[in-house]
Each structure stands twice: as C-alpha cells, then as structure tokens.
Coordinates of C-alpha atoms in Angstrom, one line a residue:
Chain A
X387 CA 148.4 131.2 75.1
X388 CA 145.3 131.9 77.1
X389 CA 143.7 135.3 76.5
X390 CA 140.7 136.8 78.3
X391 CA 139.5 140.1 77.1
X392 CA 136.8 142.6 78.0
X393 CA 135.3 140.2 80.7
X394 CA 132.2 141.8 82.2
X395 CA 130.2 140.1 85.0
X396 CA 127.2 141.2 87.0
X397 CA 126.1 139.7 90.3
X398 CA 122.9 140.9 91.9
X399 CA 122.7 143.9 89.6
X400 CA 126.2 145.1 90.5
X401 CA 129.1 145.0 88.0
X402 CA 131.8 142.9 89.6
X403 CA 134.0 142.9 86.5
X404 CA 133.9 145.5 83.8
X405 CA 136.2 145.0 80.9
X406 CA 138.9 143.0 82.8
X407 CA 141.3 140.8 81.0
X408 CA 144.7 139.2 80.9
X409 CA 146.9 136.9 78.8
X410 CA 148.8 134.0 80.1
X411 CA 151.7 132.4 78.2
X412 CA 152.3 128.7 78.0
X413 CA 155.4 127.7 80.0
X414 CA 155.0 130.6 82.4
X415 CA 153.3 131.3 85.7
X416 CA 151.0 134.3 85.6
X417 CA 150.1 135.8 89.0
X418 CA 146.7 137.4 89.5
X419 CA 147.1 140.0 92.3
X420 CA 145.1 142.9 93.7
X421 CA 143.3 144.0 96.9
X422 CA 140.4 142.0 98.4
X423 CA 137.1 142.4 96.6
X424 CA 138.6 143.5 93.4
X425 CA 137.4 140.4 91.6
X426 CA 140.4 138.2 91.2
X427 CA 138.6 135.0 92.1
X428 CA 135.6 136.0 90.1
X429 CA 137.7 136.7 87.0
X430 CA 139.4 133.3 87.4
X431 CA 136.0 131.5 87.7
X432 CA 134.6 133.4 84.7
X433 CA 137.6 132.3 82.6
X434 CA 137.1 128.7 83.9
X435 CA 133.6 128.9 82.5
X436 CA 132.0 128.7 86.0
X437 CA 130.2 132.0 85.9
X438 CA 128.1 133.5 83.1
X439 CA 130.0 136.5 81.8
X440 CA 130.4 138.8 78.8
X441 CA 133.7 139.1 76.9
X442 CA 136.0 136.8 75.0
X443 CA 138.2 133.9 76.3
X444 CA 140.4 132.2 73.9
X445 CA 143.1 129.5 74.0
X446 CA 145.7 129.5 71.2
X447 CA 143.4 132.0 69.3
X448 CA 140.4 129.7 69.4
X449 CA 137.3 130.4 71.4
X450 CA 136.8 127.8 74.2
X451 CA 134.6 124.8 73.3
X452 CA 131.0 125.0 74.5
X453 CA 131.0 121.3 75.4
X454 CA 131.8 121.1 79.1
X455 CA 133.9 117.9 78.8
X456 CA 135.9 119.3 75.9
X457 CA 136.5 122.4 77.9
X458 CA 137.5 120.3 81.0
X459 CA 140.3 118.8 78.9
X460 CA 141.6 122.3 78.2
X461 CA 141.2 124.1 81.5
X462 CA 142.0 122.7 84.9
X463 CA 140.6 124.7 87.8
X464 CA 141.6 124.4 91.5
X465 CA 139.1 126.2 93.8
X466 CA 139.9 127.8 97.1
X467 CA 139.6 125.9 100.3
X468 CA 140.8 122.5 99.3
X469 CA 137.7 120.8 100.7
X470 CA 136.8 117.2 100.1
X471 CA 133.3 116.2 101.2
X472 CA 133.8 112.5 101.8
X473 CA 136.8 110.9 103.5
X474 CA 138.2 109.6 100.1
X475 CA 141.6 108.1 99.8
X476 CA 144.4 110.4 98.5
X477 CA 144.9 108.2 95.4
X478 CA 141.2 108.3 94.6
X479 CA 141.0 112.1 95.1
X480 CA 143.9 112.7 92.8
X481 CA 142.3 110.3 90.2
X482 CA 139.2 112.5 90.1
X483 CA 141.3 114.8 88.0
X484 CA 141.2 112.2 85.2
X485 CA 137.4 112.3 84.9
X486 CA 137.4 114.5 81.8
X487 CA 139.5 111.9 80.0
X488 CA 137.6 108.7 81.0
X489 CA 135.4 106.9 78.5
X490 CA 131.7 106.3 78.8
X491 CA 132.2 103.4 81.2
X492 CA 134.4 105.4 83.4
X493 CA 137.2 102.9 83.6
X494 CA 140.6 104.4 84.0
X495 CA 143.2 103.2 81.4
X496 CA 146.9 103.0 81.4
X497 CA 147.4 106.7 80.6
X498 CA 145.1 107.7 83.5
X499 CA 147.0 105.5 85.9
X500 CA 150.4 106.8 84.7
X501 CA 149.2 110.4 85.0
X502 CA 148.0 109.8 88.6
X503 CA 151.4 108.2 89.5
X504 CA 153.3 111.0 87.9
X505 CA 151.6 113.8 89.7
X506 CA 151.6 112.0 93.0
X507 CA 155.4 111.6 92.7
X508 CA 155.9 115.2 91.5
X509 CA 154.0 116.6 94.5
X510 CA 155.6 114.2 96.9
X511 CA 152.4 112.5 98.1
X512 CA 153.1 109.0 96.8
X513 CA 153.6 107.9 100.4
X514 CA 150.2 109.2 101.4
X515 CA 148.3 107.3 98.6
X516 CA 146.3 105.1 101.0
X517 CA 145.6 107.8 103.6
X518 CA 142.2 109.5 103.6
X519 CA 142.1 113.2 103.0
X520 CA 140.6 114.3 106.4
X521 CA 143.6 112.7 108.2
X522 CA 146.1 115.0 106.3
X523 CA 147.7 118.2 107.5
X524 CA 146.9 121.4 105.7
X525 CA 150.1 121.3 103.7
X526 CA 149.6 117.7 102.7
X527 CA 146.0 118.4 101.7
X528 CA 147.1 121.4 99.6
X529 CA 149.6 119.1 97.7
X530 CA 146.9 116.5 97.2
X531 CA 144.5 119.0 95.7
X532 CA 147.3 120.4 93.6
X533 CA 148.0 116.9 92.4
X534 CA 144.3 116.5 91.6
X535 CA 144.3 119.5 89.3
X536 CA 147.7 118.6 87.8
X537 CA 146.3 115.1 87.0
X538 CA 143.8 116.8 84.5
X539 CA 146.8 117.2 82.2
X540 CA 145.2 120.3 80.8
X541 CA 147.3 122.9 78.9
X542 CA 145.8 125.6 81.1
X543 CA 145.8 125.5 84.9
X544 CA 143.8 128.0 86.9
X545 CA 144.5 128.0 90.7
X546 CA 142.6 130.1 93.2
X547 CA 144.9 130.9 96.2
X548 CA 146.6 127.5 96.3
X549 CA 148.9 128.8 99.0
X550 CA 146.2 130.2 101.3
X551 CA 146.6 129.2 105.0
X552 CA 149.9 127.5 104.4
X553 CA 153.2 128.1 106.2
X554 CA 155.9 129.9 104.2
X555 CA 157.7 126.6 103.4
X556 CA 154.6 125.0 102.0
X557 CA 153.7 128.2 100.1
X558 CA 157.0 128.2 98.3
X559 CA 156.9 124.4 97.6
X560 CA 153.4 124.8 96.0
X561 CA 154.6 127.7 93.9
X562 CA 157.8 125.9 92.8
X563 CA 155.7 122.9 91.8
X564 CA 153.5 125.1 89.7
X565 CA 156.6 126.7 88.1
X566 CA 158.0 123.2 87.3
X567 CA 154.7 122.1 85.8
X568 CA 154.5 125.2 83.6
X569 CA 158.1 124.9 82.4
X570 CA 158.3 121.1 82.0
X571 CA 154.9 120.5 80.6
X572 CA 154.5 123.7 78.7
X573 CA 151.3 124.6 80.6
X574 CA 149.9 128.1 81.0
X575 CA 149.5 128.5 84.8
X576 CA 147.4 131.3 86.3
X577 CA 147.5 131.7 90.1
X578 CA 145.6 134.1 92.4
X579 CA 147.9 135.2 95.1
X580 CA 148.0 137.6 98.0
X581 CA 151.6 137.3 99.1
X582 CA 153.4 139.9 96.9
X583 CA 156.9 138.6 97.7
X584 CA 155.8 135.1 96.8
X585 CA 154.4 136.5 93.6
X586 CA 157.6 138.5 92.8
X587 CA 159.7 135.4 93.4
X588 CA 157.6 132.7 91.6
X589 CA 155.6 134.4 88.9
X590 CA 156.9 135.2 85.4
X591 CA 154.2 137.7 84.6
X592 CA 151.9 139.6 86.9
X593 CA 148.4 141.0 86.4
X594 CA 147.4 143.6 89.0
X595 CA 143.6 144.3 89.2
X596 CA 143.1 147.9 90.5
X597 CA 140.1 149.1 92.5
X598 CA 139.3 151.5 89.7
X599 CA 139.0 148.5 87.3
X600 CA 142.3 149.3 85.5
X601 CA 144.4 146.2 84.8
X602 CA 148.2 146.5 85.0
X603 CA 150.0 143.6 83.3
X604 CA 153.7 142.9 82.8
X605 CA 156.8 141.4 84.3
X606 CA 157.5 141.7 88.0
X607 CA 159.5 144.9 87.8
X608 CA 156.8 146.6 85.8
X609 CA 153.9 145.8 88.1
X610 CA 155.4 145.7 91.6
X611 CA 156.3 149.4 91.9
X612 CA 155.6 151.3 95.1
X613 CA 153.4 153.8 93.3
X614 CA 151.2 151.2 91.7
X615 CA 151.0 149.2 94.9
X616 CA 150.1 152.3 96.8
X617 CA 147.3 153.0 94.4
X618 CA 146.1 149.4 94.5
X619 CA 146.2 148.6 98.2
X620 CA 146.0 152.0 99.8
X621 CA 149.2 151.3 101.7
X622 CA 152.8 152.2 101.1
X623 CA 155.2 149.4 100.2
X624 CA 159.0 149.0 100.2
X625 CA 160.0 147.1 97.1
X626 CA 163.5 145.8 97.7
X627 CA 165.7 142.8 97.2
X628 CA 167.2 140.4 99.8
X629 CA 169.8 137.9 98.6
X630 CA 168.8 138.5 95.0
X631 CA 165.2 137.7 95.8
X632 CA 162.6 140.5 95.4
X633 CA 160.8 141.4 98.6
X634 CA 157.7 143.5 98.9
X635 CA 157.1 144.9 102.4
X636 CA 154.0 146.9 103.5
X637 CA 155.1 149.9 105.6
X638 CA 153.7 150.7 109.0
X639 CA 151.3 152.3 109.7
X640 CA 149.3 152.0 106.5
X641 CA 146.9 154.8 105.8
X642 CA 143.2 154.1 106.2
X643 CA 142.2 152.2 103.0
X644 CA 139.5 154.4 101.5
X645 CA 139.4 152.8 98.0
X646 CA 138.9 149.2 99.3
X647 CA 135.4 147.9 99.9
X648 CA 135.1 145.9 103.1
X649 CA 135.2 142.1 103.1
X650 CA 136.5 139.4 100.8
X651 CA 133.8 139.0 98.3
X652 CA 133.0 135.3 97.6
X653 CA 130.3 135.2 94.9
Chain B
X672 CA 137.3 96.5 99.5
X673 CA 137.0 95.8 95.8
X674 CA 133.6 96.2 94.3
X675 CA 133.1 92.8 92.9
X676 CA 133.6 90.7 96.1
X677 CA 131.3 93.2 97.9
X678 CA 128.6 92.8 95.3
X679 CA 129.0 89.0 95.3
X680 CA 128.7 89.0 99.1
X681 CA 125.6 91.1 99.0
X682 CA 124.0 89.0 96.2
X683 CA 124.7 85.9 98.2
X684 CA 123.1 87.5 101.3
X685 CA 120.1 88.4 99.2
X686 CA 119.8 84.9 98.0
X687 CA 119.9 83.5 101.6
X688 CA 117.3 86.0 103.0
X689 CA 115.1 85.5 99.9
X690 CA 115.1 81.7 100.5
X691 CA 114.2 82.4 104.1
X692 CA 111.5 84.8 103.0
X693 CA 109.9 82.1 100.9
X694 CA 110.3 79.3 103.4
X695 CA 109.0 81.2 106.5
X696 CA 105.4 82.4 106.7
X697 CA 102.2 82.0 108.6
X698 CA 101.3 78.7 107.0
X699 CA 103.8 76.0 108.0
X700 CA 104.9 74.6 104.7
X701 CA 107.6 72.0 104.1
X702 CA 110.7 73.4 102.5
X703 CA 110.6 70.9 99.6
X704 CA 106.9 71.9 99.0
X705 CA 107.9 75.6 98.8
X706 CA 110.7 75.0 96.4
X707 CA 108.4 72.9 94.1
X708 CA 105.7 75.6 94.6
X709 CA 107.9 78.3 93.2
X710 CA 108.0 76.4 89.9
X711 CA 104.3 75.7 90.1
X712 CA 104.6 72.0 91.0
X713 CA 103.1 69.9 93.8
X714 CA 100.2 70.6 96.2
X715 CA 98.0 73.2 94.6
X716 CA 97.4 74.9 97.9
X717 CA 101.1 75.2 98.5
X718 CA 101.6 76.5 95.0
X719 CA 98.9 79.1 95.6
X720 CA 100.4 80.3 98.9
X721 CA 103.9 80.5 97.4
X722 CA 103.1 82.0 94.1
X723 CA 100.3 84.3 95.1
X724 CA 101.4 85.4 98.5
X725 CA 105.0 84.8 99.4
X726 CA 106.7 85.3 96.0
X727 CA 105.0 88.7 95.3
X728 CA 105.7 89.8 98.8
X729 CA 109.4 88.8 98.5
X730 CA 109.8 90.4 95.0
X731 CA 108.1 93.6 96.2
X732 CA 110.5 93.7 99.2
X733 CA 113.5 93.3 97.0
X734 CA 112.2 96.0 94.6
X735 CA 111.3 98.5 97.3
X736 CA 114.5 97.9 99.3
X737 CA 116.7 98.3 96.2
X738 CA 114.8 101.5 95.3
X739 CA 115.2 103.0 98.8
X740 CA 118.8 102.0 99.1
X741 CA 120.0 103.4 95.8
X742 CA 117.9 106.6 96.2
X743 CA 119.3 107.2 99.6
X744 CA 122.9 106.7 98.3
X745 CA 122.3 109.0 95.3
X746 CA 120.6 111.8 97.3
X747 CA 123.4 111.7 99.9
X748 CA 126.0 111.9 97.1
X749 CA 124.2 114.8 95.4
X750 CA 123.7 116.8 98.7
X751 CA 127.1 115.6 100.1
X752 CA 125.4 114.8 103.3
X753 CA 125.0 111.4 104.9
X754 CA 121.7 112.4 106.5
X755 CA 119.8 112.8 103.3
X756 CA 117.2 110.0 103.0
X757 CA 113.9 109.8 101.1
X758 CA 111.9 109.2 104.3
X759 CA 113.6 111.9 106.3
X760 CA 113.6 114.6 103.8
X761 CA 109.8 114.2 103.2
X762 CA 110.0 112.4 99.8
X763 CA 108.3 109.3 101.0
X764 CA 105.6 111.2 102.9
X765 CA 104.9 113.3 99.9
X766 CA 104.7 110.2 97.7
X767 CA 102.3 108.8 100.2
X768 CA 100.2 111.9 100.0
X769 CA 100.1 111.6 96.2
X770 CA 98.9 108.0 96.6
X771 CA 96.3 109.1 99.1
X772 CA 95.0 111.8 96.8
X773 CA 94.8 109.4 93.9
X774 CA 92.9 107.0 96.2
X775 CA 90.7 109.6 97.8
X776 CA 89.5 111.3 94.6
X777 CA 89.0 108.0 92.9
X778 CA 91.8 108.4 90.3
X779 CA 93.1 105.0 91.5
X780 CA 90.0 103.3 90.2
X781 CA 90.5 104.8 86.7
X782 CA 93.8 103.2 85.9
X783 CA 96.2 100.9 87.8
X784 CA 99.0 103.4 87.0
X785 CA 97.2 106.4 88.4
X786 CA 98.2 105.6 91.9
X787 CA 102.0 105.1 91.2
X788 CA 101.9 108.1 88.9
X789 CA 100.5 110.3 91.6
X790 CA 102.9 108.9 94.2
X791 CA 105.8 109.6 91.8
X792 CA 104.5 113.2 91.2
X793 CA 104.4 113.7 95.0
X794 CA 108.0 112.4 95.3
X795 CA 109.1 114.6 92.5
X796 CA 107.7 117.8 94.0
X797 CA 109.2 117.0 97.4
X798 CA 112.7 116.2 96.0
X799 CA 112.6 119.4 94.0
X800 CA 111.7 121.5 97.0
X801 CA 114.3 119.9 99.2
X802 CA 116.9 120.4 96.6
X803 CA 116.0 124.0 96.0
X804 CA 116.1 124.7 99.7
X805 CA 119.4 122.9 100.2
X806 CA 120.9 124.7 97.2
X807 CA 120.1 128.1 98.8
X808 CA 122.1 127.1 101.8
X809 CA 125.2 129.4 102.0
X810 CA 127.7 126.6 101.4
X811 CA 125.7 125.1 98.5
X812 CA 126.3 121.7 99.9
X813 CA 123.1 121.1 101.7
X814 CA 124.0 122.0 105.2
X815 CA 122.7 119.3 107.5
X816 CA 120.5 121.7 109.5
X817 CA 118.8 123.2 106.5
X818 CA 118.3 119.8 105.0
X819 CA 116.8 118.3 108.1
X820 CA 114.6 121.3 108.9
X821 CA 113.3 121.4 105.3
X822 CA 112.6 117.7 105.5
X823 CA 110.7 118.0 108.8
X824 CA 108.6 120.8 107.3
X825 CA 107.8 118.9 104.2
X826 CA 107.1 115.6 106.0
X827 CA 104.9 117.3 108.5
X828 CA 102.9 119.0 105.8
X829 CA 102.5 115.8 103.7
X830 CA 101.5 113.7 106.8
X831 CA 99.1 116.4 107.9
X832 CA 97.4 116.4 104.5
X833 CA 97.3 112.6 104.5
X834 CA 95.7 112.7 107.9
X835 CA 93.2 115.3 106.8
X836 CA 92.2 113.0 103.9
X837 CA 91.7 110.2 106.4
X838 CA 89.9 112.5 108.7
X839 CA 87.4 113.4 106.0
X840 CA 87.2 109.9 104.5
X841 CA 83.7 108.7 104.1
X842 CA 84.2 105.1 105.2
X843 CA 86.4 103.2 107.7
X844 CA 87.6 100.9 104.9
X845 CA 89.3 103.8 103.1
X846 CA 91.0 104.9 106.3
X847 CA 92.6 101.4 106.8
X848 CA 93.7 101.6 103.2
X849 CA 95.2 105.1 103.6
X850 CA 96.9 104.1 106.8
X851 CA 99.2 101.8 104.8
X852 CA 100.9 104.8 103.2
X853 CA 101.7 106.3 106.5
X854 CA 103.1 103.1 108.1
X855 CA 104.4 101.0 105.2
X856 CA 103.9 97.3 104.8
X857 CA 104.4 94.5 102.3
X858 CA 101.4 92.6 103.7
X859 CA 98.6 91.4 101.4
X860 CA 100.2 92.6 98.2
X861 CA 99.3 91.1 94.9
X862 CA 101.6 90.0 92.0
X863 CA 100.1 92.9 90.1
X864 CA 101.5 95.4 92.7
X865 CA 105.0 93.9 92.2
X866 CA 104.6 94.2 88.4
X867 CA 103.3 97.7 88.4
X868 CA 106.1 99.1 90.5
X869 CA 108.9 97.2 88.7
X870 CA 109.4 99.2 85.5
X871 CA 109.5 102.5 87.4
X872 CA 111.9 101.3 90.0
X873 CA 114.1 99.8 87.2
X874 CA 114.1 103.0 85.2
X875 CA 114.7 105.2 88.2
X876 CA 117.4 102.9 89.5
X877 CA 119.1 102.9 86.0
X878 CA 119.0 106.7 85.9
X879 CA 120.6 106.9 89.4
X880 CA 123.3 104.3 88.5
X881 CA 124.4 106.5 85.6
X882 CA 125.1 109.4 88.0
X883 CA 128.1 107.8 89.7
X884 CA 130.8 109.8 88.0
X885 CA 129.1 113.1 88.7
X886 CA 128.5 112.2 92.3
X887 CA 132.2 111.3 92.6
X888 CA 133.3 114.7 91.2
X889 CA 130.9 116.5 93.5
X890 CA 133.1 115.3 96.4
X891 CA 135.4 118.2 95.4
X892 CA 132.6 120.8 95.4
X893 CA 130.4 122.2 92.7
X894 CA 133.0 124.4 91.0
X895 CA 135.6 121.7 90.8
X896 CA 133.0 119.2 89.6
X897 CA 131.9 121.6 86.8
X898 CA 135.5 122.3 85.9
X899 CA 135.9 118.5 85.4
X900 CA 133.2 118.6 82.8
X901 CA 130.2 117.5 84.9
X902 CA 126.9 119.1 83.8
X903 CA 125.4 119.9 87.3
X904 CA 121.9 120.7 86.0
X905 CA 121.7 117.4 84.3
X906 CA 123.1 115.6 87.3
X907 CA 120.5 117.1 89.6
X908 CA 117.7 116.3 87.2
X909 CA 118.9 112.7 87.0
X910 CA 119.1 112.3 90.7
X911 CA 115.8 114.0 91.4
X912 CA 113.9 112.2 88.6
X913 CA 115.5 108.9 89.3
X914 CA 114.8 108.9 93.0
X915 CA 111.3 110.3 92.5
X916 CA 110.5 107.4 90.1
X917 CA 112.1 104.8 92.3
X918 CA 110.8 106.0 95.7
X919 CA 107.4 107.1 94.3
X920 CA 106.7 103.7 92.8
X921 CA 107.8 102.0 96.0
X922 CA 105.6 104.1 98.2
X923 CA 102.7 103.5 95.9
X924 CA 102.8 99.8 96.5
X925 CA 104.3 99.5 100.0
X926 CA 103.8 102.8 101.8
X927 CA 106.4 104.8 103.5
X928 CA 109.3 102.7 104.7
X929 CA 111.8 105.0 106.3
X930 CA 115.5 104.8 107.3
X931 CA 116.4 102.1 104.8
X932 CA 118.0 104.7 102.6
X933 CA 119.9 106.1 105.6
X934 CA 121.1 102.9 107.2
X935 CA 122.2 100.9 104.2
X936 CA 124.5 103.5 102.5
X937 CA 125.9 104.4 105.8
X938 CA 126.9 100.8 106.6
X939 CA 128.3 100.1 103.1
X940 CA 130.1 103.4 102.6
X941 CA 133.4 102.5 104.4
X942 CA 133.5 99.3 102.3
X943 CA 133.7 101.3 99.0
X944 CA 136.2 103.8 100.2
X945 CA 133.4 106.4 100.8
X946 CA 133.2 106.9 97.0
X947 CA 129.6 108.1 96.2
X948 CA 129.6 106.5 92.7
X949 CA 130.8 103.1 93.9
X950 CA 128.2 103.1 96.7
X951 CA 125.1 103.1 94.4
X952 CA 124.9 99.5 93.3
X953 CA 125.9 97.9 96.6
X954 CA 123.3 100.2 98.3
X955 CA 120.5 98.8 96.0
X956 CA 121.5 95.2 96.9
X957 CA 121.9 96.1 100.6
X958 CA 118.5 97.8 100.6
X959 CA 116.9 94.7 99.1
X960 CA 118.6 92.5 101.8
X961 CA 117.5 94.8 104.6
X962 CA 113.9 95.2 103.6
X963 CA 113.5 91.4 103.0
X964 CA 115.0 90.8 106.4
X965 CA 112.9 93.4 108.1
X966 CA 109.8 92.0 106.4
X967 CA 110.8 88.5 107.7
X968 CA 111.1 89.9 111.2
X969 CA 107.7 91.6 111.0
X970 CA 106.2 88.2 110.3
X971 CA 108.3 86.4 113.0
X972 CA 107.6 88.8 115.9
X973 CA 104.8 87.2 117.8
X974 CA 102.2 90.0 118.0
X975 CA 98.5 89.7 117.7
X976 CA 98.6 91.8 114.6
X977 CA 101.5 91.9 112.3
X978 CA 104.0 94.7 113.0
X979 CA 103.9 97.1 110.2
X980 CA 107.2 97.1 108.3
X981 CA 107.5 100.9 108.2
X982 CA 107.1 101.0 112.0
X983 CA 109.7 98.3 112.4
X984 CA 112.3 100.1 110.3
X985 CA 111.6 103.4 112.1
X986 CA 112.0 101.7 115.5
X987 CA 115.5 100.5 114.5
X988 CA 116.4 103.4 112.2
X989 CA 115.5 106.4 114.4
X990 CA 118.0 105.7 117.2
X991 CA 120.6 105.0 114.4
X992 CA 119.8 108.4 112.9
X993 CA 120.3 110.1 116.2
X994 CA 123.7 108.5 116.6
X995 CA 124.6 109.5 113.0
X996 CA 123.6 113.1 113.6
X997 CA 126.0 113.2 116.6
X998 CA 128.8 111.7 114.5
X999 CA 128.3 114.0 111.5
X1000 CA 128.4 117.0 113.8
X1001 CA 131.7 115.8 115.3
X1002 CA 133.4 114.9 112.1
X1003 CA 131.9 117.8 110.1
X1004 CA 132.6 116.5 106.7

C-alpha cells in the first residue's frame, strides 16, 4: 500500500497543498479527482518525489528510499502531455522505462527485453514498434507513453491525466489497461482524472480534493454524491446509472463558480 | 543503423582523411617519404615537416573536431534542442575571450596551462549562463528562441570584449595573435599545443560520454527523467563541465571554430535513431573527420593567404544553420 500523509507544499510563498494525503491499495486503481487548481497534479508530483514537500510518503509502511534510482524502481510516474522531444522509435521510447533497472553499462538484458515486449503487447502497440513517436496519432501516443511507464515494472504507478485529449474509446481503453495492470500485476495505480463518469466506472477508490483543502476518500458511492460534488465543483450534478454503469452528469446551467480559482495551475 | 558499423565507418573515414591530411601540404613531399617521416625515418627535412608541422596539425584537428562534435551533441541532448552549439550559444567566443585575457594580461607567459585554463573558465561561465537562461524558459526545455537570443547576447559581448582588447593592444603582433581566437585556425601550431589540449579534451569528452543515459531519459521531459532515477543536477553539471573543458581547451589552441558541433550531430542523428545517448561517440568521430577535412580544404583552396579554418566552417555552416532553423520551426519537436 502507498500512503501519503500531511503533504504540505509551498510554491512562490503560497501554500498549494496543506495537509493533503491519500492511500492507494495494491491491486486497485485509485482516482485522484477535484476541480482545476486544487493541486491534484502537484500532489502526484510531490508523492513521486519531484517537488520538495513536507509530510510523509510511505510504501508498505517504509519511507521511500532517498536514492533516486532505488525510488525509481518503486514508483513509476507518467507526466501530462505525452511529449517526446526527439523522434525516437516506439520501441526505444518504451525501453526508456527500463532505465532504472539497467546496470552501469546501460545494456538491456533478457528481463528488460521481455518487459518491453510484454507491455507493448499489452497496450496493443507491438505493430507500431518501428514507427517514430511524432508520426503517431494522439491515441497511439498515449498508449506508447503508458507502455513506457508500465515497462518500469514498479509496484506503484502514478499517472497524471493519462486520458487527457483522447476520444471516449481511447479513454476507456487506457483506463481498462491500467485496471488490468493493477489487478494482474498487483500494482498500486493512482490516476489523476477529470472525467467523473470514467472515474466512477474505472476506479476502485476515489480521492476527492476539495477547494477548502478537505480530502474525501472512499469508494465510488461514498465520494460521488451530488452534495459533495456540488461543494467541490460549484455545479450541480446528477449521479445516476445507465445500463448498470455509474454516470455523473453536470447540470445546466451551473452556478457561477465562486470557490474555484481561475486557471489550471501547472507548477 | 547499428552503432558498431556506424562507428567503424566513421573511424575508416577518419583514417582516410588523416592520411590525406599528412600527405597533402604546402611542401610537395612524396607519399613514401611522408609515411617514413611519421616514424622518424628518411630525409631529415621530410621528417621535420611531417613530425613538427603536419602531424601536430592533424592531431590537433582530430582533438578539436572530436571536442566540438561531442560537446554539440551533448548540449543538444541536454537542452533538447538541435540548435544548441558551442559556437552559436557563445561558449566558443567566451572561451576565446578567456584566452585573450590570459594573453593580454600576460598570464599566458607564466604557465603553459594559464591560457587553456582561462579559456575553459570562459567556456564554463558561458555554458552556465546559457543553461540558466534556457532553464528559465517557460517550457524548461530551452525554447529555441530563448536559446539563440541568449547565445547572440553572450557571443556579442565576448566578441566585443575581445575586440576591445585588440583595440587597446600595445603592438600589432599581439593583435595578430588575438585575431586567431576570433577566426580559428590550425595553422602554425606546435606539438606542445596538441599535447596541452589533449588531457582536457579527453577528460571533458569522457565526462560527456557518461551522460548518455541521462540525455536519453530527458527525451521524455525533466519530470519523467527524474522519475526514472536520473539526477538532473548532476547531469547538468557533467554536461556543462564536460563541454566547457573540451571546448575551452580546443579554443585555447585553435580559436573559435563554429558550426562543427551543429552540423555533425545533425547529420548523424538519423543514423542513430535520434537517440541522444547513442549520438555522442559518433559525433566525436564525425567532428574529427569534418575538422580534418575542412583544414585540408583550407590548405587546398588557392588563395594568397590561407583561408582561416573558422571562417571556412562558418561559410559552410551558417547557411546550414538557417535551413535548420526553418526545419525546426516546422517540425516543432
């Protein structure tokens, strides 16, 4: 189990996070939801060790190792945006996920090759192996980047909006891949999401960050209530079911959001 | 392309251009005499020409080319920008300024290492400044515009200060000497020059070669690279220190030879699948080939005075740079 407690983080003299925290079970997908600017991405980056922060992050009860490579073998992190700066081949991009496991000479071994093959097959990109990343569609690229982070073989996976800018089919495919990865390989998967219906359908646990810094955690039924969502997003929601699948619909017209600060903060 | 065939091909090319570099010169020497001369045999005049003039010049060209090639590749990898180049971002000009300061204030007379030391210090300051400016760019990936503007500012300042030194120099001899650092040349270098620069270029190059894994990871962005266990502060330090040592030492003995670090990695990049780590060693070899070849050309072009090597590389490199800017703008990776 991954646990983050009392995470505080200041940027430019302003408290972005103040006592935020969550736990994520192994074998389950934990969705991190909340309005723009509430600090979801920041919390994820803090837990990933990418931002200096106060508080306590533990995995299986142990504090995270200080050594960056040891930590990289424990936590896999998928940033937003899915950008690759050079036109690398798909196989090579996925293989970058093996970096924390390579020896001093950097030569990939049998295990590394197998891991790359496995995740490329799992994400359905084996046929794209020789293509270069810039020639891919958005959906293909999202799967390549997902394969890259899956290739790390870390017990914890942190993914920041892996479904952003994807069509509904691709969104669902990415989330189901993450679910399968959590269940089959006993990983703790934490995903930042904006689509509440997708969260309701694909997450086992939800963590709702509120604008007043409260954190509501629990299963889907506990967190996705119209009263909590109204408080969080400043809009009314209809929480219903369609064909046995939970659906969360924002109602029109939403009241003017007074509690939400403008802009999507990207520290 | 696999790395080994590429490296073998580049090594073979280096061998060929090196042989040409030894065989072709101002004194018409028979090829057999040149070969014997390399090993110190045969006609003493030929031995002197080969061992005192051509061999140092060749070795220096190889050293300098390798340094510029690998430094260019490493800087491009770190800044994730194919336009980064020691000459363009002001590193060479600042190293030249360091050399001129050492020369102007007479430090150069105190120790043979004072000049390369000052050149490396100049290169270090410039690389640090460029990196700091590029890191402040919103995207944190050295936006092309920021990088080039910072480089222009830095180059202009260093060149202005170098010109000021020449302006105030007490004798014309000093001016000729200082001009070398602005234009770059391998002419009239001594075996001692080749030996002085060698350890620094070797150390700098070694430091840069070890950054391959970090540069590869950076292709995914800084956050992803760090999450893969890359220590970014150490990586930056290695690239800055390594390129400052290699470029600084080169500039100290050969002056500012621009565009080699731009052209060579650019031509080789597609052959290594655009992987920044795999690009490093081939760029060193390719740089050595290109500078040796350019130096050969500077001797073969029939002008009254020998064309300065730095002028020649700029004449070829600058149009290339313009084309590259247009392509980078279009592809926007």
